[in-house]
Coordinates of C-alpha atoms and ligand atoms in Angstrom, one line a residue:
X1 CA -223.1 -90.2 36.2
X2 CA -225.7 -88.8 34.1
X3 CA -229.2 -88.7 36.1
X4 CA -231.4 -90.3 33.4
X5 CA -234.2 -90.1 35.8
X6 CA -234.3 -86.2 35.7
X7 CA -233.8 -86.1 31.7
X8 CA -236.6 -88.6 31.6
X9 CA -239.0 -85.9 33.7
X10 CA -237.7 -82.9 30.6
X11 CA -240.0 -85.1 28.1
X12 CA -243.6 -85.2 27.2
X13 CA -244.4 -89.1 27.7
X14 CA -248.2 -89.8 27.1
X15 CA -249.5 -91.4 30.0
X16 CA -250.3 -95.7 29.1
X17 CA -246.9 -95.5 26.4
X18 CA -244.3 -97.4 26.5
X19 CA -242.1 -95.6 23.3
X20 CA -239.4 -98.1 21.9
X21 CA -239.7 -95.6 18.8
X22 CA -237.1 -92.8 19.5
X23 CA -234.8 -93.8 17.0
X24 CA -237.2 -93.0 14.7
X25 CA -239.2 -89.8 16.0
X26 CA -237.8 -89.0 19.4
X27 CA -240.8 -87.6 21.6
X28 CA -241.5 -84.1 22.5
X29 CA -239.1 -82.3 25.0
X30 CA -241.4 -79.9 26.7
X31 CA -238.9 -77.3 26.4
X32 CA -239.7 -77.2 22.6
X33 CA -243.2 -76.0 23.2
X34 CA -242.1 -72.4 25.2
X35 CA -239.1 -72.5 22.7
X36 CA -240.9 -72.7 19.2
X37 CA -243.8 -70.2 20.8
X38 CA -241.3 -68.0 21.5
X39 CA -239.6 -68.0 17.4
X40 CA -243.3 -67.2 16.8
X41 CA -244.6 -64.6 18.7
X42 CA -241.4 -63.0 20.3
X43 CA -238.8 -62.8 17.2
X44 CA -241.1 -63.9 13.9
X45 CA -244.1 -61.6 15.2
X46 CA -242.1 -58.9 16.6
X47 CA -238.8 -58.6 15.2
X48 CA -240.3 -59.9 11.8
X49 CA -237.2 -59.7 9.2
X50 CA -234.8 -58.3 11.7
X51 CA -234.8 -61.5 13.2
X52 CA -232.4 -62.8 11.0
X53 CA -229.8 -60.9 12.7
X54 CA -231.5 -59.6 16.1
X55 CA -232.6 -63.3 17.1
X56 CA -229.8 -65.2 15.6
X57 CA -231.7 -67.0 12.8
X58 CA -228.9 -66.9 10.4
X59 CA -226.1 -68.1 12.9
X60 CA -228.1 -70.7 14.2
X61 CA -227.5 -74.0 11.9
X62 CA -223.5 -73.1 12.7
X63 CA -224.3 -73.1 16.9
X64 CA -226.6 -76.0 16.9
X65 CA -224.0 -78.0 14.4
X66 CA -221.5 -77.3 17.4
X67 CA -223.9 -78.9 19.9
X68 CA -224.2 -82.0 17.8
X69 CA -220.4 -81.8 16.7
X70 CA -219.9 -82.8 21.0
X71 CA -222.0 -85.9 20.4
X72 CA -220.0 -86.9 17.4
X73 CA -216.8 -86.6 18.2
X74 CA -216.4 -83.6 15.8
X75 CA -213.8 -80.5 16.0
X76 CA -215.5 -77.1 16.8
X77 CA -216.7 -75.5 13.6
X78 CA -217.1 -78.4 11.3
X79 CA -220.3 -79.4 11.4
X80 CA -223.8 -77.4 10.4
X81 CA -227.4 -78.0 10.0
X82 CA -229.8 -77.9 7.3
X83 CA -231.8 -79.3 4.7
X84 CA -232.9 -83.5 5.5
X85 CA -230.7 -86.4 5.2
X86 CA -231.0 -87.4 2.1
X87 CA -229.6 -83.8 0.8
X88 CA -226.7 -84.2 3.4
X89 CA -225.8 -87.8 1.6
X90 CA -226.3 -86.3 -1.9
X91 CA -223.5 -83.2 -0.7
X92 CA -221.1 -85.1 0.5
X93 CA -220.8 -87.9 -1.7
X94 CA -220.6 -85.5 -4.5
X95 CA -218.1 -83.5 -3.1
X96 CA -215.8 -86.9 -2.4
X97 CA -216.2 -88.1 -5.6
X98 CA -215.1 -84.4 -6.9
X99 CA -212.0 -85.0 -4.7
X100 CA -211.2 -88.8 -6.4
X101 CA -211.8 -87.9 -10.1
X102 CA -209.6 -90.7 -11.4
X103 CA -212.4 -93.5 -9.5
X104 CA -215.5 -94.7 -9.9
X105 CA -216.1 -97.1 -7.7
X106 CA -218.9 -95.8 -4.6
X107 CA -218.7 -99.1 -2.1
X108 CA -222.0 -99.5 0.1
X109 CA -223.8 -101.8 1.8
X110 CA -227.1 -103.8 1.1
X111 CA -228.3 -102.8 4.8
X112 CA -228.1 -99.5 4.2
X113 CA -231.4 -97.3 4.4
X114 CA -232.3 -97.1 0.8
X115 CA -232.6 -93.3 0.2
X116 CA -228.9 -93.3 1.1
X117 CA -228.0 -95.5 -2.1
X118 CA -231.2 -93.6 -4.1
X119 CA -229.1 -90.4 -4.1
X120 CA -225.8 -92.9 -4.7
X121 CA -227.8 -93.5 -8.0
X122 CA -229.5 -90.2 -9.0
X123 CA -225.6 -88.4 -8.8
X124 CA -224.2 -91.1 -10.8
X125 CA -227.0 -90.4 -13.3
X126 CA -226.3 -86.9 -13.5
X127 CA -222.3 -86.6 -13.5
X128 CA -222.5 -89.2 -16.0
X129 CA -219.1 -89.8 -16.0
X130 CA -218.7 -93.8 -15.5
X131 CA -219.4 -94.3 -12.2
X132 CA -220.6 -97.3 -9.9
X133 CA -222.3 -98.1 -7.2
X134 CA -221.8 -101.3 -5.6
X135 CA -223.6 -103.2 -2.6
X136 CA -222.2 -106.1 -1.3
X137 CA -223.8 -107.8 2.2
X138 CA -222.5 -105.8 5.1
X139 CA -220.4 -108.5 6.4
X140 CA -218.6 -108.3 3.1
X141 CA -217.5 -104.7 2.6
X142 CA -214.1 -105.2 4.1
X143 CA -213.4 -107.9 1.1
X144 CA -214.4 -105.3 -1.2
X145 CA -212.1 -102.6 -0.5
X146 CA -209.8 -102.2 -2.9
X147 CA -207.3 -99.2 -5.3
X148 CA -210.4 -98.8 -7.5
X149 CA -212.1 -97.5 -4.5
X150 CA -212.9 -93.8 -5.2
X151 CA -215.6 -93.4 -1.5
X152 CA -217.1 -96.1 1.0
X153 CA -220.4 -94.8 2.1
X154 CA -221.8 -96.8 5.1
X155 CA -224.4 -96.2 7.7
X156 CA -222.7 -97.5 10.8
X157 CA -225.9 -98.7 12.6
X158 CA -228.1 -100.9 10.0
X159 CA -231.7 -99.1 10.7
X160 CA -233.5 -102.6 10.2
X161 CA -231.4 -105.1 12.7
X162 CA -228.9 -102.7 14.5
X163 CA -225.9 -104.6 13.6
X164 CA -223.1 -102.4 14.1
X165 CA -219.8 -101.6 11.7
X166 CA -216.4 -101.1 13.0
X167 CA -216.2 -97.5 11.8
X168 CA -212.2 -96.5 13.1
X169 CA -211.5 -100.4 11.3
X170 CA -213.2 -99.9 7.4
X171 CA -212.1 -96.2 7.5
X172 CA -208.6 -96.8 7.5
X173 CA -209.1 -99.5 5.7
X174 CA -210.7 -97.4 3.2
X175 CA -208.8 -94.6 3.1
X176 CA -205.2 -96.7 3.2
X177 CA -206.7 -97.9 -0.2
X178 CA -206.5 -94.0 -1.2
X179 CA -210.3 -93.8 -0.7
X180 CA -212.5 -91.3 1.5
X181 CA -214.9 -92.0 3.7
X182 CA -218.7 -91.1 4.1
X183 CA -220.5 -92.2 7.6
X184 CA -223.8 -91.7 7.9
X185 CA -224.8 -91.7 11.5
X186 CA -228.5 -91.4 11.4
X187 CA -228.5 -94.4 14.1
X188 CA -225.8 -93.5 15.9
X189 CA -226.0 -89.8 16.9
X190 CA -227.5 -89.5 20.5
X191 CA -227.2 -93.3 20.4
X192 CA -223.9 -94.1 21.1
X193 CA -220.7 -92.5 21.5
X194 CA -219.1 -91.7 18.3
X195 CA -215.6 -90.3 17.4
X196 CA -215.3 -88.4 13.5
X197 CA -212.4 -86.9 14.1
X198 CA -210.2 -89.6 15.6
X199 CA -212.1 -92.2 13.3
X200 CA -210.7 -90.3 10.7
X201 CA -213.8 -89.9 8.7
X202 CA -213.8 -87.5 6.2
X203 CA -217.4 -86.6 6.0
X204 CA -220.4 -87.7 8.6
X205 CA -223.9 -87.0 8.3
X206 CA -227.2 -87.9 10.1
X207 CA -230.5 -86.7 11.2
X208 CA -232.0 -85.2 14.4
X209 CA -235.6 -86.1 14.7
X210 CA -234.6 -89.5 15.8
X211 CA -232.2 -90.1 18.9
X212 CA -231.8 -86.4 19.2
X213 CA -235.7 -85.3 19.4
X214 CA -235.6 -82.5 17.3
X215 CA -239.5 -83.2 15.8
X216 CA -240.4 -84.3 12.6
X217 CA -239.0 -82.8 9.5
X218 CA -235.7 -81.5 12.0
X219 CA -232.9 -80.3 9.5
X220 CA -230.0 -82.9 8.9
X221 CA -226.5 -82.4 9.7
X222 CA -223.0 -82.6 7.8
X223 CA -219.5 -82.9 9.2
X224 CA -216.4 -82.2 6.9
X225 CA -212.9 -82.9 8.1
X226 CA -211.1 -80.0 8.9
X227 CA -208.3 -81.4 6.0
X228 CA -211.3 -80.6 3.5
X229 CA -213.4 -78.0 4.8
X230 CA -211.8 -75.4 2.7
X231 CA -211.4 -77.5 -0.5
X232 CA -214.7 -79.5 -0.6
X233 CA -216.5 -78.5 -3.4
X234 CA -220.2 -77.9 -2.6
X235 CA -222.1 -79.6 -5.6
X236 CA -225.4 -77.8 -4.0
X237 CA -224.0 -74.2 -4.6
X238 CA -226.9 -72.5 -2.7
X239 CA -226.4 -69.1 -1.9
X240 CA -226.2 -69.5 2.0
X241 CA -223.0 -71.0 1.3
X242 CA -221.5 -68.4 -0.3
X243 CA -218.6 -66.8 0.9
X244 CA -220.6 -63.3 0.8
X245 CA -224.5 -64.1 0.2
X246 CA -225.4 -60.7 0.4
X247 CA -223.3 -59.3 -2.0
X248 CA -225.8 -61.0 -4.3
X249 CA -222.2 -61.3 -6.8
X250 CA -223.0 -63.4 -10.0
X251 CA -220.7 -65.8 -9.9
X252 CA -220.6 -68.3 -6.8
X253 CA -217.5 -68.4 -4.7
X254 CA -217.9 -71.0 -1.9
X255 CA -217.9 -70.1 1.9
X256 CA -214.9 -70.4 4.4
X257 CA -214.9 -73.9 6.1
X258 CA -218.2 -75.7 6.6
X259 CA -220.6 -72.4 5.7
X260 CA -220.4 -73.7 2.4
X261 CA -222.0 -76.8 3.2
X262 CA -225.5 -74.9 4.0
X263 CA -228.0 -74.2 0.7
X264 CA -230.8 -72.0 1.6
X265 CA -232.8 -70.6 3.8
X266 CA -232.7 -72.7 7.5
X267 CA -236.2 -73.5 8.7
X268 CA -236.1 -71.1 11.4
X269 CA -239.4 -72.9 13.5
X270 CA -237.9 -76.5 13.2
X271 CA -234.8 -74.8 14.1
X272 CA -235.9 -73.3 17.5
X273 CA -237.8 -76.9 18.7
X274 CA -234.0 -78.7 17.6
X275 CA -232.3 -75.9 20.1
X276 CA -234.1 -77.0 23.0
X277 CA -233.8 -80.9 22.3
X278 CA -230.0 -80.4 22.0
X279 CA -230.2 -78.4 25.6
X280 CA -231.3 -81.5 27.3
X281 CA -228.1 -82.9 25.2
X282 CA -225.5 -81.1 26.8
X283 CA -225.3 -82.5 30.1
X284 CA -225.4 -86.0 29.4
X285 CA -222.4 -87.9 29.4
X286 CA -222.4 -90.5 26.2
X287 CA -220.5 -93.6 28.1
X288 CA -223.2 -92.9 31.0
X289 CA -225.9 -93.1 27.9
X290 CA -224.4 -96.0 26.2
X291 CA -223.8 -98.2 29.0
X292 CA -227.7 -97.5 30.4
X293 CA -228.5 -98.4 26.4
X294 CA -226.6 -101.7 26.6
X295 CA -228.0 -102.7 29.9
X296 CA -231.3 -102.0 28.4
X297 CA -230.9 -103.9 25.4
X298 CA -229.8 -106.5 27.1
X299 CA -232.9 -106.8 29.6
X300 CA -235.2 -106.5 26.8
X301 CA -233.5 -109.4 24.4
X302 CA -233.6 -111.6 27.5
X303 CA -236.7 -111.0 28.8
X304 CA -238.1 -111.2 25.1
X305 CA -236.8 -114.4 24.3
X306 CA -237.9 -115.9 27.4
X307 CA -241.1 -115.7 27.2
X308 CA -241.5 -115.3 23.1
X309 CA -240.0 -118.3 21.6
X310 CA -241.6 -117.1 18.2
X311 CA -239.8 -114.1 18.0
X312 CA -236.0 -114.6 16.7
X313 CA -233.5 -112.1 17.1
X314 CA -232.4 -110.4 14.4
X315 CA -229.9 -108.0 16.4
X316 CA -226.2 -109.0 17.0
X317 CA -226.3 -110.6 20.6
X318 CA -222.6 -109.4 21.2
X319 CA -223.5 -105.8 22.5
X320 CA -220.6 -103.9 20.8
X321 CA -221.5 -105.0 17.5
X322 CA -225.0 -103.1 17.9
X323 CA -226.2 -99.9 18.1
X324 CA -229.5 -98.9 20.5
X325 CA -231.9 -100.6 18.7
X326 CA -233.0 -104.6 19.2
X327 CA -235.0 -106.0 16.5
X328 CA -236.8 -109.3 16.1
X329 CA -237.8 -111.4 13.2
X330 CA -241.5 -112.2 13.1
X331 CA -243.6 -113.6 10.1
X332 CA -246.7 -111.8 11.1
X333 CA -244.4 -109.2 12.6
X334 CA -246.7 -106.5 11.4
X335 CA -249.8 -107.0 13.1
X336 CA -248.1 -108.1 15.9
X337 CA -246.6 -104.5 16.2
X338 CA -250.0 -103.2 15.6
X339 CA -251.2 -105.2 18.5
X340 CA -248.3 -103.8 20.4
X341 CA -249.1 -100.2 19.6
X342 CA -252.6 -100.5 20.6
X343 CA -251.8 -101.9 24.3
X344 CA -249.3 -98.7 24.3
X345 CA -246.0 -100.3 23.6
X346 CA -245.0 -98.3 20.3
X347 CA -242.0 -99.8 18.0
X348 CA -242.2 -100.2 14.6
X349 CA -241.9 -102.6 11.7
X350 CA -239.7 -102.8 9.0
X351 CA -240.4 -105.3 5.8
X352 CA -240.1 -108.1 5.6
X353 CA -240.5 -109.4 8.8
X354 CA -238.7 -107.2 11.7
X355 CA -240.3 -106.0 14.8
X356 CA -237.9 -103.4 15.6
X357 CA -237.7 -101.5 19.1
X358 CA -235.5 -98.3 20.2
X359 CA -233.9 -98.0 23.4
X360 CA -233.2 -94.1 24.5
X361 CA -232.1 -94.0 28.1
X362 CA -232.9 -90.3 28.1
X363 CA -236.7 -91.5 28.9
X364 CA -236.3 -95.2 28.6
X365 CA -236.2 -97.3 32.1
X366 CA -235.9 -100.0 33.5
X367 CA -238.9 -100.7 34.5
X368 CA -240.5 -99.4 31.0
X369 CA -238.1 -102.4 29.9
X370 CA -240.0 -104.8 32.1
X371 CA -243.2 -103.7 31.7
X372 CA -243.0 -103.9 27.5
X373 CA -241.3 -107.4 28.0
X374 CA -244.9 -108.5 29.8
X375 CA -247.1 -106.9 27.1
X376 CA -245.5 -108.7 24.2
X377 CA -245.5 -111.8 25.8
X378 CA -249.2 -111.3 26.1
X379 CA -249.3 -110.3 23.2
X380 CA -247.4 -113.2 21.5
X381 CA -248.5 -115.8 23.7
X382 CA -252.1 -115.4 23.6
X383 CA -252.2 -114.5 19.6
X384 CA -253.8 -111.2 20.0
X385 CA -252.1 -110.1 16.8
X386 CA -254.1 -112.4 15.3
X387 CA -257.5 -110.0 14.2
X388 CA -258.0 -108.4 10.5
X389 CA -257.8 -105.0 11.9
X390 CA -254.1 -105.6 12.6
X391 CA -253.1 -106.7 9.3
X392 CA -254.1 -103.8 7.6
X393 CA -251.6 -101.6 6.4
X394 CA -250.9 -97.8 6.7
X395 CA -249.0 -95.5 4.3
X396 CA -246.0 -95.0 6.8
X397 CA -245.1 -98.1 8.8
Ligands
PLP401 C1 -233.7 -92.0 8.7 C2 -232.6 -92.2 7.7 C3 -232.6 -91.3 6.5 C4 -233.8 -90.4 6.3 O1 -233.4 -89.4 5.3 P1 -234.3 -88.0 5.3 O2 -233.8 -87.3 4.1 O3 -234.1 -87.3 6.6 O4 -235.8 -88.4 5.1 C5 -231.6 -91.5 5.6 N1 -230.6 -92.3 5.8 C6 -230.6 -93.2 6.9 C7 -229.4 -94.1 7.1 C8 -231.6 -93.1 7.8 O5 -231.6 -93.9 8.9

């Protein structure tokens, strides 16, 4: 069993917080702080450009892809860092769509995080060649699978409630239709166990600042099937994912495998924080994680509802059909959270009307659990959300 206490002890946890925000901006492993001073002084002030090769700069977004290829599920060599998210999404669902030229039907979901069906639009804009995107409610993407199909593109865990899909289920579903299949696990890596490779997906992508604490602005990650990784067609043909970038040829000849998946230069600093978060990563065990998640959800939603009748749940209640998140419908769920974050319990809010908190068993106990239950009951009970300086909004929420 994985000793959550000691992983807890590997993080800097202000003293008075309560964080139920790690799946958006996990918190600072203290690691990080030796690690990045290090990339500074050590290889970027000493080595300067040799570092490339005499630290490891340039092989790094293939070794730290391997570290978060264990937490997926993913074969060795498949999966590499770089660029954010929202790149990753653009990448992949180009090159599927390259692979299906006879479709044009992109099936999504209505839950998904919008920048995910933003890039959906802006690459049907450019290939303008016919294509559509379509959104149904999440519930109704199975009914919407059909032979016109040409990629589905989900996000497993919906960021706003946590509902969950059933990824092995709408991937064969999908690609029994003659589709492929896009995951986004952006929610779901360092969240939950996940399986690519015997889910059958044929791309995956996601993020590491949140669940896996690489700090803000940590470079994405993209997984190709091993069936595609040398056909795949890179639609970003950067120059890092050429098969030989420094033969500076003119013409560009994609890299072996996933190489070809990486554009441009790695962020070398982000990079060395991201290598010690995924240290702390390679000893936990993720049934060990995800049942301590579950248990933790589940203290929270009934200690919550308890003593909050105001507050409804906006979460599946059924445990498997959710990811490590439990959210909460609230009409004045906004100040309310801000009323939260000043007593020290930080979650965070998503519009309309969601007060949404993450659960991260690295650093997330038991009695944190209990101790944020009492504080939003507090909170809720006596109305102490109720003051002007709650209800004013900031740029990021
Ligand atoms: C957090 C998140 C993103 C963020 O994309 P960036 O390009 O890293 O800003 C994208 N998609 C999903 C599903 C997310 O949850």
């Amino acid at each position: 069993m994985t000793n959550f206490s000691d992983t807890k002890r590997l993080f800097e946890l202000p003293d008075g917080v309560i964080y139920l925000d790690g799946n958006s901006l996990g918190p600072l492993p203290k690691s990080a702080n030796k690690r990045v001073a290090q990339t500074i002084s050590a290889e970027w002030g000493e080595m300067l450009i040799t570092g490339w090769n005499k630290a490891g700069w340039m092989a790094q977004p293939a070794k730290l892809g391997n570290q978060i290829g264990r937490l997926i599920g993913a074969e060795p060599d498949h999966t590499v860092i770089g660029d954010t998210l929202s790149i990753k999404v653009y990448q992949a669902l180009a090159s599927a769509l390259d692979m299906r030229p006879d479709r044009k039907v992109i099936l999504s979901d209505r839950g998904n995080f919008p920048t995910d069906l933003y890039m959906a639009e802006g690459l049907i804009r450019s290939l303008d060649n016919g294509h559509r995107l379509v959104t149904p409610a999440p519930e109704e993407v199975e009914t919407n699978i059909n032979s016109d199909l040409a990629v589905l593109m989900l996000t497993e865990v919906d960021y706003r409630t946590g509902r969950r899909h059933d990824m092995a289920r709408l991937t064969k579903l999908a690609q029994d239709a003659g589709a492929l299949v896009i995951w986004d696990l952006a929610h779901s890596a360092g969240a939950l166990p996940v399986d690519v490779a015997n889910g059958g997906a044929d791309f995956a992508v996601g993020c590491t600042y949140k669940y896996l604490n690489g700090g803000p602005g940590a470079p994405a990650f993209i997984y190709v099937a091993p069936r595609h990784a040398n056909t795949a067609r890179p639609a970003l043909s950067g120059w890092l994912g050429h098969e030989a970038p420094f033969a500076f040829d003119l013409n560009y000849s994609a890299g072996a495998g996933i190489e070809r998946m990486r554009v441009g230069t790695p962020p070398v600093l982000q990079m060395a924080a991201l290598e010690a978060a995924l240290a702390i990563w390679d000893d936990v065990n993720m049934d060990d994680l995800r049942a301590t998640s579950i248990a933790l959800c589940n203290q929270f939603i009934a200690g919550v509802e308890a003593a909050c009748p105001d507050l409804t749940l906006a979460s599946p209640r059924d445990a498997a059909r959710r990811g490590s998140q439990v959210s909460f419908h609230f009409e004045h769920g906004y100040a309310a959270m801000q009323a939260l974050i000043a007593r020290g319990v930080i979650g965070d809010f998503r519009a309309p009307d969601i007060m949404r908190f993450g659960f991260t068993p690295l650093y997330i106990d038991e009695g944190d659990v209990a101790q944020a239950i009492d504080i939003i009951a507090d909170v809720m009970q006596n109305r102490l959300w109720d003051r002007p300086e709650y209800k004013t909004r900031s740029a990021v929420t």
